[in-house]
């Protein structure tokens, strides 16, 4: 079985400050981990993924995420937030040996204040 | 290089009517997924296609929901006798999936169809 949790419904951060959006997961085997962003009235857009290799993954729009196997986490980070980063962020996980259907978290609303 | 497209973008219907939602995936993507997103909620998985076959229909909420995919491309999600609780945004996604071995490709999402049942 696979599951993912995003413990925060909303994250507030001031523009220019670093941001973190949290994600933890549970899988039987090795995880494939993904982050997506959803802007208002749009579909989800892929940001980055972890499959294997370096624990720090860099993605679109200056975002990065760190895979931590011992803590089963894959937190999304950005060194300096922009107002335009305000959106809904989804973490997703697939078990390497499982189905082709990823499990999505409930989403975290990121609000960046000017 | 077009992305995933969905039509219509908005659909307003009366309770009890049937609706059809269409998804055009990215050319060459063999996997196609339908999700439902209600206001303030996450993504609810509905159905997954690999080619024209649907190995996993476990997410369809009732027998009023059905989906098909033809030619390994376009998919249609049909909701019969719509109810007010069917109101949501229906998202389609496609991905490049291999049948054998591992696959770790990301999904590409369409803009969604907003369904409102009055």
Short mmCIF file of C-alpha atoms in Angstrom, two decimals:
data_model
loop_
_atom_site.label_atom_id
_atom_site.label_comp_id
_atom_site.label_asym_id
_atom_site.label_seq_id
_atom_site.Cartn_x
_atom_site.Cartn_y
_atom_site.Cartn_z
CA UNK A 1 0.00 0.00 0.00
CA UNK A 2 1.10 3.56 -0.59
CA UNK A 3 0.07 6.78 1.05
CA UNK A 4 1.17 10.39 1.28
CA UNK A 5 0.46 13.11 3.80
CA UNK A 6 0.69 16.87 3.54
CA UNK A 7 0.27 17.98 7.14
CA UNK A 8 -0.37 21.65 6.41
CA UNK A 9 -3.50 22.86 4.66
CA UNK A 10 -1.95 26.30 4.25
CA UNK A 11 1.51 27.85 4.43
CA UNK A 12 2.04 31.58 4.67
CA UNK A 13 5.36 33.20 3.88
CA UNK A 14 6.60 36.70 3.14
CA UNK A 15 8.04 37.45 -0.27
CA UNK A 16 11.80 36.98 -0.30
CA UNK A 17 11.76 34.54 2.60
CA UNK A 18 12.52 30.82 2.19
CA UNK A 19 9.55 28.49 1.95
CA UNK A 20 8.98 24.85 2.82
CA UNK A 21 5.96 22.73 1.98
CA UNK A 22 5.97 19.42 3.82
CA UNK A 23 5.27 15.93 2.52
CA UNK A 24 5.67 12.52 4.12
CA UNK A 25 4.99 9.19 2.48
CA UNK A 26 4.58 5.50 3.12
CA UNK A 27 5.36 2.71 0.65
CA UNK A 28 6.27 -0.96 0.80
CA UNK A 29 9.20 -0.70 -1.57
CA UNK A 30 11.16 2.18 -3.00
CA UNK A 31 9.26 5.41 -3.61
CA UNK A 32 8.86 7.47 -6.71
CA UNK A 33 8.01 10.97 -5.45
CA UNK A 34 6.54 13.92 -7.32
CA UNK A 35 5.55 17.52 -6.70
CA UNK A 36 2.92 19.32 -8.75
CA UNK A 37 1.61 22.88 -8.63
CA UNK A 38 -1.91 24.04 -9.46
CA UNK A 39 -2.64 27.67 -10.24
CA UNK A 40 -6.26 28.91 -10.01
CA UNK A 41 -8.55 27.40 -12.63
CA UNK A 42 -5.72 25.40 -14.14
CA UNK A 43 -4.69 21.76 -14.21
CA UNK A 44 -1.71 20.48 -12.28
CA UNK A 45 1.79 21.18 -13.57
CA UNK A 46 4.76 18.96 -12.86
CA UNK A 47 7.52 20.57 -10.76
CA UNK A 48 10.02 17.85 -9.96
CA UNK A 49 10.47 14.19 -9.11
CA UNK A 50 12.72 11.87 -7.16
CA UNK A 51 13.41 8.44 -8.59
CA UNK A 52 16.91 7.55 -7.45
CA UNK A 53 20.30 9.17 -6.99
CA UNK A 54 20.96 12.49 -5.31
CA UNK A 55 18.64 13.24 -2.43
CA UNK A 56 18.35 16.90 -3.46
CA UNK A 57 16.27 17.31 -6.57
CA UNK A 58 16.01 20.57 -8.48
CA UNK A 59 12.97 21.44 -10.53
CA UNK A 60 11.09 24.18 -12.30
CA UNK A 61 10.76 27.80 -11.15
CA UNK A 62 13.64 27.54 -8.67
CA UNK A 63 12.01 24.86 -6.54
CA UNK A 64 13.88 21.95 -5.04
CA UNK A 65 13.00 19.03 -2.80
CA UNK A 66 14.98 16.86 -0.46
CA UNK A 67 14.38 13.13 -0.21
CA UNK A 68 14.94 11.83 3.31
CA UNK A 69 14.56 8.07 3.51
CA UNK A 70 14.93 7.78 7.27
CA UNK A 71 12.19 10.35 7.87
CA UNK A 72 10.16 9.22 4.82
CA UNK A 73 9.84 12.83 3.76
CA UNK A 74 10.08 14.80 0.53
CA UNK A 75 9.69 18.46 1.49
CA UNK A 76 9.46 21.10 -1.21
CA UNK A 77 11.66 24.15 -0.77
CA UNK A 78 12.58 27.44 -2.38
CA UNK A 79 15.24 29.83 -1.07
CA UNK A 80 13.32 33.02 -1.87
CA UNK A 81 9.55 33.06 -2.33
CA UNK A 82 7.76 35.13 -4.95
CA UNK A 83 4.17 36.35 -4.81
CA UNK A 84 3.64 34.46 -8.06
CA UNK A 85 4.47 31.21 -6.25
CA UNK A 86 1.09 31.44 -4.50
CA UNK A 87 -0.78 28.31 -5.58
CA UNK A 88 -1.90 24.86 -4.48
CA UNK A 89 0.89 22.29 -4.19
CA UNK A 90 0.43 18.53 -4.37
CA UNK A 91 2.84 15.79 -3.38
CA UNK A 92 2.39 12.35 -4.96
CA UNK A 93 3.99 8.95 -4.44
CA UNK A 94 4.18 5.68 -6.34
CA UNK A 95 5.59 2.47 -4.98
CA UNK A 96 8.29 1.22 -7.37
CA UNK A 97 6.84 -2.27 -7.31
CA UNK A 98 3.21 -1.20 -7.16
CA UNK A 99 0.57 -0.01 -9.58
CA UNK A 100 0.94 2.73 -12.15
CA UNK A 101 -1.45 4.92 -10.21
CA UNK A 102 0.16 7.51 -7.96
CA UNK A 103 -1.40 8.56 -4.68
CA UNK A 104 -1.78 12.31 -4.20
CA UNK A 105 -1.77 14.28 -1.00
CA UNK A 106 -4.65 16.61 -0.15
CA UNK A 107 -2.67 19.64 -1.25
CA UNK A 108 -1.15 22.61 0.54
CA UNK A 109 -2.16 26.16 -0.27
CA UNK A 110 0.90 28.40 -0.38
CA UNK A 111 0.29 32.10 0.14
CA UNK A 112 3.18 34.47 -0.40
CA UNK A 113 2.56 37.94 1.00
CA UNK A 114 4.13 41.02 -0.64
CA UNK B 1 3.72 19.84 -28.96
CA UNK B 2 0.19 20.37 -27.69
CA UNK B 3 -0.56 19.40 -24.14
CA UNK B 4 -3.52 17.50 -22.75
CA UNK B 5 -6.79 19.09 -23.79
CA UNK B 6 -10.24 18.65 -22.27
CA UNK B 7 -13.67 19.68 -23.43
CA UNK B 8 -15.90 21.30 -22.54
CA UNK B 9 -14.14 23.61 -20.12
CA UNK B 10 -17.41 24.22 -18.30
CA UNK B 11 -20.61 22.22 -18.24
CA UNK B 12 -23.81 23.13 -16.47
CA UNK B 13 -26.50 20.49 -16.48
CA UNK B 14 -29.71 19.62 -14.73
CA UNK B 15 -30.00 16.81 -12.24
CA UNK B 16 -30.82 13.56 -13.98
CA UNK B 17 -29.24 14.42 -17.32
CA UNK B 18 -26.31 12.53 -18.84
CA UNK B 19 -23.00 14.27 -19.57
CA UNK B 20 -19.93 13.36 -21.59
CA UNK B 21 -16.49 14.76 -20.84
CA UNK B 22 -13.69 14.44 -23.36
CA UNK B 23 -9.95 14.16 -22.96
CA UNK B 24 -7.28 14.36 -25.67
CA UNK B 25 -3.96 13.13 -24.25
CA UNK B 26 -0.49 13.98 -25.47
CA UNK B 27 0.35 12.02 -28.60
CA UNK B 28 2.31 8.89 -27.76
CA UNK B 29 1.24 8.74 -24.12
CA UNK B 30 -0.15 5.28 -23.52
CA UNK B 31 -1.44 5.89 -20.01
CA UNK B 32 -4.47 8.04 -19.32
CA UNK B 33 -6.00 8.91 -15.96
CA UNK B 34 -9.23 10.55 -14.84
CA UNK B 35 -9.48 12.34 -11.50
CA UNK B 36 -12.14 14.34 -9.74
CA UNK B 37 -11.37 17.42 -7.65
CA UNK B 38 -14.08 18.84 -5.45
CA UNK B 39 -13.86 22.32 -3.97
CA UNK B 40 -11.23 22.38 -1.26
CA UNK B 41 -10.42 18.71 -1.75
CA UNK B 42 -7.52 16.81 -3.17
CA UNK B 43 -7.53 14.58 -6.19
CA UNK B 44 -9.88 11.60 -6.24
CA UNK B 45 -8.73 8.87 -8.62
CA UNK B 46 -11.46 7.58 -10.92
CA UNK B 47 -10.01 5.34 -13.62
CA UNK B 48 -6.76 4.49 -15.39
CA UNK B 49 -6.27 3.36 -18.99
CA UNK B 50 -3.26 1.64 -20.46
CA UNK B 51 -3.85 1.83 -24.20
CA UNK B 52 -7.54 1.14 -24.70
CA UNK B 53 -7.97 -1.12 -21.71
CA UNK B 54 -8.79 -0.06 -18.19
CA UNK B 55 -6.97 -2.34 -15.75
CA UNK B 56 -8.14 -0.30 -12.80
CA UNK B 57 -11.71 0.99 -12.50
CA UNK B 58 -11.68 0.90 -8.73
CA UNK B 59 -12.17 4.61 -8.30
CA UNK B 60 -15.42 4.99 -10.18
CA UNK B 61 -17.87 6.12 -7.47
CA UNK B 62 -20.94 4.37 -8.86
CA UNK B 63 -22.27 2.50 -11.88
CA UNK B 64 -23.51 5.83 -13.23
CA UNK B 65 -19.89 6.55 -14.16
CA UNK B 66 -18.23 4.93 -17.16
CA UNK B 67 -15.30 5.68 -19.39
CA UNK B 68 -13.85 4.47 -22.63
CA UNK B 69 -10.79 5.11 -24.70
CA UNK B 70 -10.54 4.50 -28.40
CA UNK B 71 -7.51 4.19 -30.65
CA UNK B 72 -5.25 4.52 -27.66
CA UNK B 73 -5.95 8.22 -27.72
CA UNK B 74 -9.15 10.12 -26.93
CA UNK B 75 -11.07 9.20 -23.82
CA UNK B 76 -14.63 9.96 -22.82
CA UNK B 77 -15.95 9.97 -19.27
CA UNK B 78 -19.73 9.58 -19.14
CA UNK B 79 -21.88 10.33 -16.13
CA UNK B 80 -25.46 9.12 -16.36
CA UNK B 81 -28.35 10.55 -14.39
CA UNK B 82 -26.18 13.24 -12.86
CA UNK B 83 -26.61 14.16 -9.21
CA UNK B 84 -25.67 17.37 -7.42
CA UNK B 85 -22.83 15.58 -5.63
CA UNK B 86 -21.23 14.97 -9.04
CA UNK B 87 -20.43 18.69 -9.24
CA UNK B 88 -16.64 19.00 -9.35
CA UNK B 89 -13.70 19.64 -11.63
CA UNK B 90 -12.84 16.55 -13.67
CA UNK B 91 -9.16 16.34 -14.55
CA UNK B 92 -7.53 14.15 -17.14
CA UNK B 93 -3.83 13.32 -17.20
CA UNK B 94 -1.60 11.33 -19.51
CA UNK B 95 1.79 9.77 -19.08
CA UNK B 96 4.33 7.68 -20.92
CA UNK B 97 4.16 4.26 -19.31
CA UNK B 98 5.93 1.07 -20.18
CA UNK B 99 4.02 -2.14 -19.77
CA UNK B 100 7.05 -4.08 -18.68
CA UNK B 101 9.52 -3.04 -16.08
CA UNK B 102 9.43 0.16 -14.12
CA UNK B 103 7.99 3.45 -15.09
CA UNK B 104 8.57 6.66 -13.25
CA UNK B 105 7.32 9.26 -15.64
CA UNK B 106 5.35 12.22 -14.45
CA UNK B 107 1.79 12.95 -15.45
CA UNK B 108 0.71 15.80 -17.69
CA UNK B 109 -2.66 17.27 -16.74
CA UNK B 110 -5.32 18.96 -18.78
CA UNK B 111 -7.04 22.16 -17.64
CA UNK B 112 -10.09 20.26 -16.42
CA UNK B 113 -13.83 20.36 -17.00
CA UNK B 114 -15.87 22.14 -14.36
CA UNK B 115 -19.17 20.30 -14.01
CA UNK B 116 -22.07 21.94 -12.23
CA UNK B 117 -25.23 19.94 -11.63
CA UNK B 118 -28.23 22.09 -10.75
#
